[in-house]
Short mmCIF file of C-alpha atoms in Angstrom, two decimals:
data_model
loop_
_atom_site.label_atom_id
_atom_site.label_comp_id
_atom_site.label_asym_id
_atom_site.label_seq_id
_atom_site.Cartn_x
_atom_site.Cartn_y
_atom_site.Cartn_z
CA MET A 189 -165.21 -120.09 8.59
CA ALA A 190 -162.62 -122.73 7.88
CA ILE A 191 -159.43 -121.90 5.98
CA THR A 192 -158.69 -123.89 2.85
CA ARG A 193 -155.41 -125.68 3.25
CA PHE A 194 -153.26 -127.43 0.65
CA ARG A 195 -151.52 -130.66 1.16
CA GLY A 196 -148.08 -131.17 -0.34
CA GLU A 197 -149.27 -133.84 -2.74
CA GLN A 198 -151.81 -131.38 -4.17
CA ILE A 199 -149.04 -129.04 -5.37
CA ARG A 200 -148.08 -129.87 -8.89
CA ASP A 201 -144.41 -130.33 -9.74
CA ALA A 202 -142.54 -127.12 -10.63
CA VAL A 203 -145.39 -124.93 -9.37
CA LEU A 204 -143.67 -123.99 -6.12
CA LYS A 205 -140.22 -122.52 -6.80
CA ASN A 206 -137.43 -121.01 -4.75
CA SER A 207 -138.62 -117.50 -5.58
CA HIS A 208 -141.90 -118.21 -3.75
CA ILE A 209 -140.05 -118.63 -0.44
CA ALA A 210 -139.22 -115.42 1.35
CA ASP A 211 -135.63 -114.83 2.41
CA ASP A 212 -136.66 -114.41 6.03
CA ALA A 213 -138.88 -117.50 5.97
CA ALA A 214 -136.47 -120.17 4.70
CA ILE A 215 -137.31 -123.81 5.36
CA ALA A 216 -135.51 -125.05 8.47
CA GLU A 217 -132.90 -127.77 8.04
CA SER A 218 -134.87 -129.95 10.44
CA LYS A 219 -137.78 -129.94 7.97
CA LEU A 220 -135.62 -131.34 5.19
CA ALA A 221 -135.13 -135.11 4.69
CA VAL A 222 -131.41 -135.01 3.65
CA ASN A 223 -129.00 -137.92 4.45
CA TRP A 224 -125.97 -135.80 5.26
CA GLU A 225 -123.86 -138.82 6.36
CA GLU A 226 -124.33 -140.49 2.99
CA HIS A 227 -123.28 -137.29 1.22
CA TYR A 228 -120.27 -136.99 3.53
CA GLN A 229 -119.09 -140.54 2.84
CA THR A 230 -119.60 -140.07 -0.90
CA ALA A 231 -117.48 -136.92 -0.78
CA LEU A 232 -114.71 -138.68 1.15
CA GLU A 233 -114.72 -141.67 -1.21
CA GLY A 234 -114.23 -139.35 -4.14
CA LYS A 235 -111.20 -137.70 -2.50
CA LYS A 236 -107.88 -139.53 -2.68
CA VAL A 237 -104.50 -138.65 -1.15
CA ALA A 238 -101.04 -140.07 -1.91
CA ASP A 239 -98.22 -140.64 0.56
CA TYR A 240 -94.85 -142.43 0.65
CA ILE A 241 -94.52 -145.82 2.33
CA GLN A 242 -91.04 -146.73 3.63
CA VAL A 243 -89.35 -150.12 3.39
CA ILE A 244 -86.00 -150.72 5.13
CA ALA A 245 -82.91 -152.89 4.61
CA THR A 246 -83.65 -154.40 1.18
CA ASP A 247 -80.74 -156.30 -0.42
CA VAL A 248 -80.26 -155.09 -4.02
CA SER A 249 -76.69 -156.35 -4.54
CA GLY A 250 -75.72 -156.39 -8.24
CA VAL A 251 -79.28 -156.09 -9.66
CA ALA A 252 -80.96 -153.60 -12.02
CA ASN A 253 -84.52 -154.56 -11.01
CA LEU A 254 -86.18 -156.51 -8.18
CA ASP A 255 -89.52 -158.32 -7.65
CA VAL A 256 -90.96 -156.66 -4.52
CA SER A 257 -94.40 -158.28 -4.52
CA GLU A 258 -93.64 -160.17 -1.29
CA ILE A 259 -92.14 -157.05 0.31
CA ILE A 260 -95.35 -154.97 -0.21
CA PRO A 261 -98.12 -157.61 0.22
CA ALA A 262 -101.88 -156.99 0.17
CA THR A 263 -101.54 -154.05 -2.22
CA VAL A 264 -103.06 -153.35 -5.60
CA PRO A 265 -101.55 -151.41 -8.52
CA ASN A 266 -102.95 -148.15 -9.81
CA VAL A 267 -102.17 -148.02 -13.54
CA LEU A 268 -103.00 -145.64 -16.35
CA SER A 269 -105.85 -147.89 -17.53
CA ASP A 270 -107.63 -147.20 -14.20
CA PRO A 271 -108.98 -143.77 -13.23
CA LEU A 272 -106.31 -141.52 -11.82
CA SER A 273 -108.36 -141.35 -8.62
CA GLY A 274 -108.03 -145.10 -8.06
CA GLU A 275 -106.48 -146.41 -4.86
CA GLY A 276 -103.32 -148.50 -4.56
CA VAL A 277 -99.62 -148.42 -5.39
CA ILE A 278 -98.91 -145.84 -8.10
CA VAL A 279 -97.12 -147.47 -11.04
CA ASP A 280 -97.60 -144.89 -13.80
CA ALA A 281 -94.79 -142.45 -14.66
CA PRO A 282 -93.78 -139.93 -13.56
CA LYS A 283 -95.55 -140.43 -10.22
CA ASN A 284 -94.09 -143.91 -9.73
CA LYS A 285 -90.65 -142.54 -8.73
CA VAL A 286 -89.12 -144.38 -5.74
CA ILE A 287 -86.68 -142.63 -3.34
CA LEU A 288 -83.56 -144.65 -2.41
CA ARG A 289 -81.12 -144.30 0.52
CA ASP A 290 -78.04 -146.31 1.49
CA VAL A 291 -78.95 -148.44 4.52
CA VAL A 292 -75.65 -147.67 6.31
CA THR A 293 -75.01 -143.97 5.60
CA GLY A 294 -78.57 -142.81 4.99
CA GLU A 295 -77.24 -140.91 1.97
CA PRO A 296 -78.44 -141.25 -1.64
CA VAL A 297 -76.94 -143.99 -3.81
CA LEU A 298 -74.74 -142.36 -6.49
CA ASP A 299 -73.66 -143.45 -9.99
CA ASP A 300 -70.15 -143.06 -11.45
CA LYS A 301 -70.95 -139.39 -12.23
CA ASP A 302 -72.02 -138.64 -8.62
CA GLN A 303 -75.66 -138.38 -9.71
CA GLU A 304 -78.45 -139.63 -7.44
CA VAL A 305 -79.89 -143.05 -8.38
CA PHE A 306 -83.68 -143.49 -8.12
CA GLY A 307 -86.27 -146.22 -8.71
CA ARG A 308 -89.46 -146.73 -10.70
CA MET A 309 -92.31 -148.92 -9.35
CA THR A 310 -93.87 -151.00 -12.17
CA PHE A 311 -96.49 -153.75 -12.36
CA GLU A 312 -95.63 -156.46 -14.90
CA GLY A 313 -97.10 -159.94 -15.27
CA GLY A 314 -99.05 -159.67 -12.04
CA VAL A 315 -96.02 -158.72 -9.89
CA PHE A 316 -94.56 -155.45 -8.61
CA VAL A 317 -91.08 -154.80 -10.04
CA LEU A 318 -88.77 -152.09 -8.68
CA LYS A 319 -86.42 -150.87 -11.44
CA PHE A 320 -83.36 -148.65 -10.88
CA TYR A 321 -82.30 -145.67 -13.02
CA SER A 322 -79.73 -142.86 -13.08
CA PRO A 323 -80.12 -139.45 -14.80
CA ASP A 324 -78.91 -139.08 -18.40
CA GLY A 325 -79.33 -135.47 -19.48
CA ALA A 326 -83.06 -134.83 -19.65
CA GLY A 327 -83.76 -138.59 -19.62
CA GLU A 328 -82.81 -141.64 -17.58
CA VAL A 329 -80.92 -144.91 -18.17
CA PRO A 330 -81.09 -148.27 -16.35
CA PHE A 331 -78.65 -148.63 -13.43
CA THR A 332 -77.17 -151.79 -11.89
CA MET A 333 -76.58 -151.62 -8.15
CA PRO A 334 -73.03 -152.30 -6.88
CA GLU A 335 -72.23 -155.54 -5.12
CA GLY A 336 -73.17 -155.63 -1.44
CA GLN A 337 -75.63 -152.72 -1.71
CA LYS A 338 -78.58 -152.54 0.71
CA ILE A 339 -81.16 -149.74 0.62
CA ASP A 340 -84.05 -148.15 2.47
CA TRP A 341 -86.71 -147.01 -0.02
CA GLN A 342 -90.05 -145.20 -0.22
CA TYR A 343 -92.77 -145.83 -2.81
CA LEU A 344 -95.94 -143.79 -3.46
CA LYS A 345 -99.41 -145.15 -2.61
CA ARG A 346 -102.82 -143.52 -3.13
CA PHE A 347 -105.36 -143.79 -0.25
CA ASN A 348 -109.14 -143.25 0.07
CA LEU A 349 -109.99 -140.63 2.71
CA GLN A 350 -113.17 -142.55 3.57
CA THR A 351 -111.31 -145.58 4.86
CA VAL A 352 -107.86 -144.29 5.79
CA SER A 353 -106.89 -144.14 9.46
CA GLU A 354 -107.38 -140.81 11.21
CA MET A 355 -103.64 -140.92 12.12
CA PHE A 356 -102.71 -140.93 8.43
CA ALA A 357 -101.94 -137.19 8.36
CA ALA A 358 -100.33 -137.08 11.82
CA ASN A 359 -96.96 -136.41 10.13
CA GLU A 360 -95.32 -139.33 11.95
CA LYS A 361 -92.30 -139.79 9.66
CA PHE A 362 -89.68 -141.27 11.97
CA ALA A 363 -87.48 -143.78 10.20
CA GLU A 364 -85.15 -146.28 11.82
CA GLY A 365 -81.52 -145.19 11.86
CA THR A 366 -82.19 -141.44 11.69
CA ALA A 367 -80.47 -138.92 13.98
CA ASP A 368 -80.66 -135.27 14.99
CA ALA A 369 -79.46 -132.99 12.17
CA THR A 370 -76.72 -131.46 14.31
CA ALA A 371 -75.37 -134.94 15.14
CA HIS A 372 -75.63 -136.05 11.52
CA LEU A 373 -73.66 -133.00 10.37
CA ASN A 374 -71.21 -133.27 13.31
CA ILE A 375 -71.91 -129.62 14.22
CA ASN A 376 -71.43 -130.23 17.94
CA GLN A 377 -68.18 -132.05 17.30
CA LEU A 378 -66.99 -129.24 15.00
CA ALA A 379 -67.87 -126.61 17.63
CA GLN A 380 -65.85 -128.41 20.31
CA ASP A 381 -62.91 -128.88 17.95
CA LEU A 382 -62.93 -125.12 17.27
CA TYR A 383 -63.76 -123.69 20.68
CA GLY A 384 -62.71 -126.42 23.13
CA ALA A 385 -64.30 -129.37 24.92
CA GLY A 386 -66.21 -127.14 27.35
CA PHE A 387 -68.05 -125.26 24.63
CA SER A 388 -71.71 -125.96 23.81
CA LEU A 389 -74.02 -124.52 21.15
CA ASP A 390 -76.80 -122.18 22.27
CA ARG A 391 -78.53 -122.43 18.86
CA ASP A 392 -79.45 -118.73 18.71
CA GLY A 393 -77.74 -118.28 15.34
CA ASN A 394 -75.37 -115.58 16.62
CA GLY A 395 -71.60 -115.75 17.00
CA ASN A 396 -70.31 -116.50 20.52
CA LEU A 397 -66.70 -115.38 20.07
CA PRO A 398 -65.69 -111.74 20.53
CA LYS A 399 -63.60 -112.05 17.35
CA ALA A 400 -64.10 -114.43 14.41
CA ILE A 401 -61.61 -117.29 14.08
CA VAL A 402 -60.56 -116.08 10.62
CA GLN A 403 -59.70 -112.68 12.11
CA GLN A 404 -57.90 -114.32 15.03
CA ILE A 405 -55.72 -116.26 12.59
CA ALA A 406 -54.98 -113.10 10.58
CA ASP A 407 -54.03 -111.24 13.78
CA GLU A 408 -51.77 -114.10 14.88
CA ILE A 409 -50.00 -114.08 11.52
CA GLN A 410 -49.32 -110.35 11.82
CA ALA A 411 -48.11 -110.79 15.43
CA ARG A 412 -45.69 -113.56 14.35
CA ILE A 413 -44.35 -111.37 11.52
CA ALA A 414 -43.77 -108.51 13.95
CA ALA A 415 -42.08 -110.82 16.49
CA ASP A 416 -39.77 -112.29 13.84
CA GLN A 417 -38.79 -108.80 12.71
CA ALA A 418 -38.05 -107.80 16.32
CA ILE A 419 -35.72 -110.82 16.67
CA ARG A 420 -33.88 -109.85 13.48
CA THR A 421 -33.53 -106.27 14.74
CA ASP A 422 -32.11 -107.50 18.05
CA PHE A 423 -29.56 -109.72 16.28
CA ALA A 424 -28.35 -106.77 14.19
CA SER A 425 -28.11 -104.38 17.17
CA ASN A 426 -24.89 -103.56 19.08
CA GLU A 427 -26.76 -102.38 22.16
CA ALA A 428 -26.23 -104.05 25.52
CA GLY A 429 -28.28 -107.20 25.89
CA LYS A 430 -28.78 -107.52 22.13
CA GLY A 431 -26.81 -108.65 19.06
CA ALA A 432 -23.95 -111.07 19.81
CA SER A 433 -24.91 -111.24 23.49
CA THR A 434 -28.17 -113.04 22.54
CA ILE A 435 -26.55 -115.74 20.31
CA GLY A 436 -25.42 -118.87 22.10
CA VAL A 437 -22.25 -120.91 21.38
CA GLN A 438 -22.12 -124.71 21.44
CA ASP A 439 -18.72 -125.58 22.94
CA GLU A 440 -18.66 -129.30 23.61
CA ALA A 441 -14.85 -129.30 24.00
CA GLY A 442 -15.04 -126.72 26.78
CA HIS A 443 -12.58 -124.21 25.32
CA PHE A 444 -14.54 -121.21 26.57
CA ALA A 445 -16.23 -120.25 29.81
CA GLY A 446 -18.71 -117.90 28.15
CA ALA A 447 -21.96 -119.17 26.61
CA THR A 448 -22.59 -116.39 24.04
CA VAL A 449 -20.75 -115.12 20.97
CA GLU A 450 -19.99 -111.85 22.74
CA ALA A 451 -18.47 -113.61 25.78
CA VAL A 452 -16.37 -115.98 23.63
CA LEU A 453 -14.98 -113.09 21.55
CA ALA A 454 -14.03 -111.29 24.77
CA GLU A 455 -12.15 -114.38 25.97
CA ILE A 456 -10.25 -114.68 22.67
CA PHE A 457 -9.33 -110.97 22.77
CA GLU A 458 -8.09 -111.31 26.34
CA ALA A 459 -5.94 -114.33 25.44
CA LEU A 460 -4.36 -112.56 22.48
CA THR A 461 -3.67 -109.47 24.58
CA GLY A 462 -1.91 -111.61 27.18
CA ILE A 463 0.30 -113.18 24.53
CA SER A 464 1.16 -109.73 23.15
CA ASN A 465 2.14 -108.45 26.59
CA GLY A 466 3.96 -111.60 27.76
CA GLY A 467 7.46 -110.90 26.21
CA THR A 468 6.85 -111.39 22.51
CA THR A 469 9.24 -109.03 20.76
CA THR A 470 7.86 -108.70 17.25
CA GLN A 471 4.40 -108.13 15.75
CA VAL A 472 4.94 -111.10 13.44
CA GLU A 473 5.35 -113.39 16.43
CA VAL A 474 2.25 -111.89 18.03
CA ASP A 475 0.26 -112.54 14.86
CA ALA A 476 1.60 -116.07 14.64
CA ALA A 477 0.62 -116.73 18.24
CA ARG A 478 -2.90 -115.40 17.55
CA VAL A 479 -3.25 -117.63 14.46
CA SER A 480 -1.97 -120.64 16.40
CA THR A 481 -4.54 -119.99 19.12
CA LEU A 482 -7.36 -119.75 16.60
CA THR A 483 -6.37 -122.74 14.42
CA GLY A 484 -5.45 -125.05 17.28
CA GLU A 485 -4.15 -128.38 15.94
CA HIS A 486 -5.03 -127.70 12.27
CA GLU A 487 -2.26 -127.49 9.62
CA ALA A 488 -0.86 -124.12 8.63
CA LEU A 489 -2.23 -122.59 5.43
CA ASN A 490 1.17 -122.79 3.61
CA ASP A 491 1.53 -126.50 4.42
CA ARG A 492 -1.95 -127.18 3.14
CA LEU A 493 -1.33 -125.21 -0.08
CA GLU A 494 1.95 -127.06 -0.76
CA ALA A 495 0.24 -130.43 -0.25
CA ASP A 496 -2.63 -129.44 -2.56
CA ALA A 497 -0.22 -128.21 -5.25
CA ALA A 498 1.69 -131.53 -5.22
CA ALA A 499 -1.54 -133.52 -5.48
CA LEU A 500 -2.75 -131.32 -8.34
CA ALA A 501 0.53 -131.75 -10.27
CA LYS A 502 0.25 -135.54 -9.98
CA GLN A 503 -3.38 -135.43 -11.13
CA VAL A 504 -2.42 -133.33 -14.20
CA ALA A 505 0.37 -135.77 -15.10
CA ASP A 506 -1.98 -138.75 -14.81
CA GLU A 507 -4.58 -137.04 -17.00
CA LYS A 508 -1.94 -136.21 -19.64
CA GLU A 509 -0.78 -139.83 -19.72
CA ARG A 510 -4.34 -141.11 -20.15
CA ALA A 511 -5.01 -138.55 -22.93
CA GLU A 512 -1.90 -139.61 -24.86
CA ALA A 513 -2.89 -143.28 -24.59
CA ALA A 514 -6.42 -142.47 -25.79
CA GLU A 515 -5.09 -140.42 -28.74
CA GLU A 516 -2.83 -143.28 -29.81
CA ALA A 517 -5.71 -145.75 -29.62
CA LEU A 518 -7.96 -143.39 -31.60
CA ALA A 519 -5.35 -143.04 -34.37
CA GLY A 520 -5.14 -146.81 -34.66
CA ARG A 521 -8.91 -147.15 -34.77
CA ALA A 522 -9.13 -144.50 -37.54
CA THR A 523 -6.67 -146.51 -39.64
CA ASP A 524 -8.69 -149.68 -39.04
CA LEU A 525 -11.93 -147.91 -40.02
CA GLU A 526 -10.41 -146.62 -43.24
CA THR A 527 -9.31 -150.17 -44.12
CA GLU A 528 -12.79 -151.54 -43.34
CA VAL A 529 -14.51 -148.86 -45.44
CA THR A 530 -12.20 -149.55 -48.41
CA ALA A 531 -12.89 -153.30 -48.18
CA ALA A 532 -16.64 -152.74 -47.89
CA ARG A 533 -16.75 -150.35 -50.86
CA GLY A 534 -14.93 -152.79 -53.11
CA THR A 535 -14.90 -151.54 -56.68
CA ALA A 536 -17.56 -148.88 -56.05
CA GLU A 537 -16.57 -145.27 -56.54
CA THR A 538 -15.73 -143.16 -53.58
CA ILE A 539 -17.96 -140.22 -52.70
CA ASP A 540 -15.24 -137.80 -53.86
CA ALA A 541 -15.02 -139.56 -57.24
CA ARG A 542 -18.79 -139.49 -57.70
CA LEU A 543 -18.91 -135.77 -56.80
CA ASP A 544 -16.01 -135.03 -59.21
CA ARG A 545 -17.97 -136.75 -61.95
CA ALA A 546 -21.18 -134.79 -61.20
CA LEU A 547 -19.87 -131.33 -60.23
CA ASN A 548 -17.73 -128.60 -61.80
CA GLU A 549 -14.76 -127.20 -59.92
CA ASP A 550 -16.86 -124.27 -58.68
CA GLY A 551 -19.38 -126.72 -57.17
CA THR A 552 -22.12 -126.26 -59.78
CA LEU A 553 -23.81 -129.29 -61.37
CA LYS A 554 -22.35 -130.40 -64.68
CA ALA A 555 -24.65 -130.21 -67.68
CA GLY A 556 -26.65 -133.41 -68.22
CA LYS A 557 -26.00 -134.65 -64.65
CA ASP A 558 -28.59 -135.27 -61.89
CA ILE A 559 -27.76 -136.00 -58.28
CA HIS A 560 -31.08 -137.83 -58.11
CA ARG A 561 -34.42 -137.89 -59.87
CA HIS A 562 -37.89 -139.27 -59.31
CA PRO A 563 -39.08 -141.55 -62.15
CA LYS A 564 -42.85 -142.02 -62.34
CA ALA A 565 -44.90 -144.67 -64.20
CA VAL A 566 -48.59 -145.54 -64.53
CA TYR A 567 -50.24 -148.97 -64.90
CA VAL A 568 -53.90 -149.49 -65.92
CA ALA A 569 -55.35 -152.54 -64.12
CA ASN A 570 -57.11 -155.30 -66.04
CA GLY A 571 -59.02 -156.31 -62.92
CA GLY A 572 -58.39 -158.99 -60.30
CA GLU A 573 -54.65 -158.32 -59.82
CA SER A 574 -53.28 -158.63 -56.33
CA VAL A 575 -49.61 -158.25 -57.42
CA VAL A 576 -48.14 -155.76 -59.92
CA GLN A 577 -44.56 -156.23 -61.19
CA LEU A 578 -42.18 -153.45 -62.26
CA ALA A 579 -42.25 -154.78 -65.82
CA ASP A 580 -46.05 -154.37 -65.95
CA PHE A 581 -45.70 -150.59 -66.21
CA ASN A 582 -44.36 -150.88 -69.83
CA VAL A 583 -41.97 -147.93 -69.49
CA GLU A 584 -38.66 -148.20 -71.30
CA ASP A 585 -35.39 -147.49 -69.44
CA LEU A 586 -37.30 -147.44 -66.11
CA PRO A 587 -34.45 -147.41 -63.56
CA PRO A 588 -34.26 -150.27 -61.06
CA TYR A 589 -35.70 -149.76 -57.60
CA GLN A 590 -33.85 -150.88 -54.47
CA VAL A 591 -36.41 -152.64 -52.26
CA GLY A 592 -36.54 -151.09 -48.80
CA ASP A 593 -34.89 -147.72 -49.57
CA MET A 594 -38.06 -146.02 -48.18
CA THR A 595 -38.55 -143.65 -51.20
CA LEU A 596 -41.38 -145.49 -52.97
CA ASP A 597 -44.80 -143.80 -53.19
CA VAL A 598 -47.79 -145.79 -54.56
CA TYR A 599 -51.04 -144.11 -55.67
CA ILE A 600 -54.29 -145.84 -56.77
CA ASN A 601 -56.61 -143.52 -58.67
CA GLY A 602 -54.67 -140.59 -57.19
CA GLY A 603 -54.95 -141.80 -53.55
CA LEU A 604 -51.68 -142.35 -51.64
CA GLN A 605 -51.39 -145.91 -50.28
CA HIS A 606 -49.60 -146.91 -47.05
CA GLU A 607 -46.93 -149.61 -46.98
CA GLY A 608 -47.80 -152.50 -44.70
CA LEU A 609 -51.48 -151.48 -44.71
CA ASN A 610 -52.43 -151.20 -48.41
CA TYR A 611 -49.43 -152.86 -50.11
CA ALA A 612 -46.08 -154.56 -49.46
CA GLU A 613 -42.69 -154.44 -51.22
CA VAL A 614 -41.42 -157.88 -52.27
CA ALA A 615 -37.67 -158.59 -52.47
CA GLY A 616 -36.10 -159.44 -55.84
CA GLY A 617 -37.31 -156.43 -57.81
CA LEU A 618 -40.27 -154.09 -57.48
CA SER A 619 -43.45 -156.09 -56.82
CA ILE A 620 -46.42 -154.30 -55.29
CA ASN A 621 -48.72 -156.72 -53.48
CA PHE A 622 -52.20 -155.30 -52.86
CA ASP A 623 -53.60 -158.25 -50.89
CA VAL A 624 -53.62 -157.07 -47.24
CA GLY A 625 -55.39 -160.08 -45.75
CA ASP A 626 -59.01 -159.38 -46.69
CA GLY A 627 -58.82 -160.40 -50.36
CA THR A 628 -58.37 -156.88 -51.73
CA THR A 629 -57.56 -156.85 -55.48
CA LEU A 630 -57.51 -154.25 -58.21
CA ILE A 631 -60.55 -153.71 -60.41
CA THR A 632 -60.66 -153.00 -64.11
CA GLY A 633 -59.55 -149.47 -64.93
CA ASP A 634 -57.76 -148.76 -61.64
CA LEU A 635 -54.78 -146.40 -62.25
CA VAL A 636 -51.70 -147.50 -60.31
CA THR A 637 -49.00 -144.80 -60.17
CA ILE A 638 -45.53 -145.37 -58.69
CA LYS A 639 -42.82 -142.80 -57.96
CA TYR A 640 -39.42 -143.29 -56.31
CA GLN A 641 -35.99 -141.70 -56.02
CA VAL A 642 -32.94 -142.76 -58.07
CA ASN A 643 -29.58 -141.29 -57.00
CA ASN A 644 -26.47 -140.35 -59.01
CA VAL A 645 -27.82 -140.84 -62.51
CA GLU A 646 -26.40 -139.54 -65.81
#
């Protein structure tokens, strides 16, 4: 009997489900019509990676931004208006940051605050523009490159894994002008300077010296201190081979045969002993002979004292003569000054006369007398005045004011004004000029107050 078989097209949609297939009887992959290559390419196309592209030796002398369209040809921008997965040069912040290095030193370019300068890649008007910035707190400000500046720089580009070269992720990041880190930091040079030309680094991270250089220096300092103290002790000692026997004598004239202080003293003692034993009859003569030997051709002390005393007496006499002449001239000048003061005062009272008029004999102020007082007057402005005269204050018996005596205070509506800035004194009586060059005038109702000092008034 034949078995009834179903063809695939006879099975209605959704009738056969995954639950109908036993776990141990799954459909083999070879029985499935799946285009795995197409799925693989679709997956790769949907995956993007970004990496830095380096450009070397670009002249940026004195500029704050630079058109780099010709430097990075055949590229397209990736901007915010496109999907973030789009390919091309990234020009949307903050991912559009460009890394800068000085073309000579390989070090970052710094601003006047020693902060690292960086770039931003932008796309404006159909061209790529590289703009330069320096940090400013949490933000950034435009930066203008110094004259003569050249840079190497790296910008960020997004790639499609479907089309990118298989060597893209090979981590080949050599850049022209780079060097081994130890050479860049001069570690080898430093090691040879410290340990000698024959020394080489073994790069195991451990110290090669039995004692650290810092400790060697400390030990040397202590050794030098101890050696210096030993020398001082030897100088102070009276033992054989120490003290005076270790101190040399410079004897260019050749008076002594010995070369040390001890030997020279022995020669002097021997010479004096010979003089004492050679027929000298008195101790005074012996002492004189010893002094003569020591002083050689120098003058005796008494002769030098007598000469100094004579010179000092002459100096004192000369000084006395000059002092008398100066005193006589000073007396004459005092008389001349008194005559000049009298002529200059004219008919004005002397200070003594003015004090006698103002003070009692015990020095107290006479009743009704003032040494000085401070008159004060107020003027209400009509508006538009740039000059106010003393007479405008309408105060009877207002004492005269001497222009330039530096005691005048001027207030406008209670505010103290400054001479030369807010007003000026005009000769020929008190005249306060309020025009300081910008057309300043008083306005209606302004209160102008003046106060100054008047001396020796009844």
